[in-house]
Amino acid sequence: MSDTNTSRLLPGPAVDARYGICSRTRARWKNSPDLNFPKPAMSVNGREYYDENQLVAWERSRNTSSRAA
């Protein structure tokens, strides 16, 4: 049985690869209130994991705002 509400957790390096950025850029994005980049869903031993659904929602919000400009 598949649950469509289930989200994957992506490690920081996978998030970096997804957007073609380095870890420092991800840290800047995370700390920029204007960008509203998703915060990590969890951190284990200093490694951050991001909820894929939140990343998709962020991507959609960026696409919507860029079209409106």
Coordinates of C-alpha atoms in Angstrom, one line a residue:
M1 CA 0.0 0.0 0.0
S2 CA 1.4 3.4 -1.0
D3 CA 0.9 6.5 1.0
T4 CA 1.1 9.6 -1.2
N5 CA 1.6 11.8 1.9
T6 CA 4.9 10.1 2.6
S7 CA 7.9 12.3 2.0
R8 CA 11.5 11.3 1.6
L9 CA 14.2 12.9 3.6
L10 CA 17.1 14.1 1.5
P11 CA 20.6 14.6 2.9
G12 CA 22.2 18.0 2.5
P13 CA 24.6 16.8 -0.3
A14 CA 21.6 15.5 -2.3
V15 CA 19.9 18.9 -1.9
D16 CA 23.1 20.6 -3.1
A17 CA 23.2 18.3 -6.2
R18 CA 19.5 19.0 -6.8
Y19 CA 20.1 22.8 -7.1
G20 CA 23.7 22.7 -8.4
I21 CA 25.0 24.5 -5.3
C22 CA 27.7 24.0 -2.7
S23 CA 27.0 23.4 1.0
R24 CA 28.0 27.0 1.8
T25 CA 25.3 28.3 -0.6
R26 CA 22.8 26.1 1.1
A27 CA 23.7 27.5 4.5
R28 CA 23.3 31.1 3.1
W29 CA 19.9 30.1 1.6
K30 CA 18.8 28.6 4.9
N31 CA 19.8 31.7 6.9
S32 CA 18.2 34.2 4.5
P33 CA 14.7 35.1 5.7
D34 CA 13.7 36.7 2.3
L35 CA 14.4 33.4 0.5
N36 CA 12.3 31.3 2.8
F37 CA 14.3 28.2 2.0
P38 CA 13.0 25.2 4.0
K39 CA 14.8 24.4 7.3
P40 CA 16.1 20.9 7.8
A41 CA 13.5 18.4 8.9
M42 CA 16.1 16.7 11.1
S43 CA 19.8 16.7 12.0
V44 CA 21.7 13.6 12.9
N45 CA 25.3 13.9 14.0
G46 CA 25.6 17.2 12.3
R47 CA 24.1 16.0 9.1
E48 CA 21.0 17.8 7.9
Y49 CA 18.1 16.1 6.2
Y50 CA 15.4 18.0 4.2
D51 CA 11.8 17.0 3.6
E52 CA 11.4 16.6 -0.1
N53 CA 7.8 17.8 -0.1
Q54 CA 8.9 21.1 1.5
L55 CA 11.6 21.5 -1.2
V56 CA 9.0 20.9 -3.9
A57 CA 6.7 23.5 -2.3
W58 CA 9.5 26.0 -2.1
E59 CA 10.4 25.4 -5.8
R60 CA 6.8 26.0 -6.7
S61 CA 6.6 29.2 -4.7
R62 CA 9.7 30.4 -6.4
N63 CA 8.3 29.7 -9.8
T64 CA 5.1 31.4 -9.0
S65 CA 6.8 34.6 -7.6
S66 CA 9.2 34.8 -10.6
R67 CA 6.3 34.6 -13.1
A68 CA 4.5 37.4 -11.2
A69 CA 7.4 39.8 -11.5

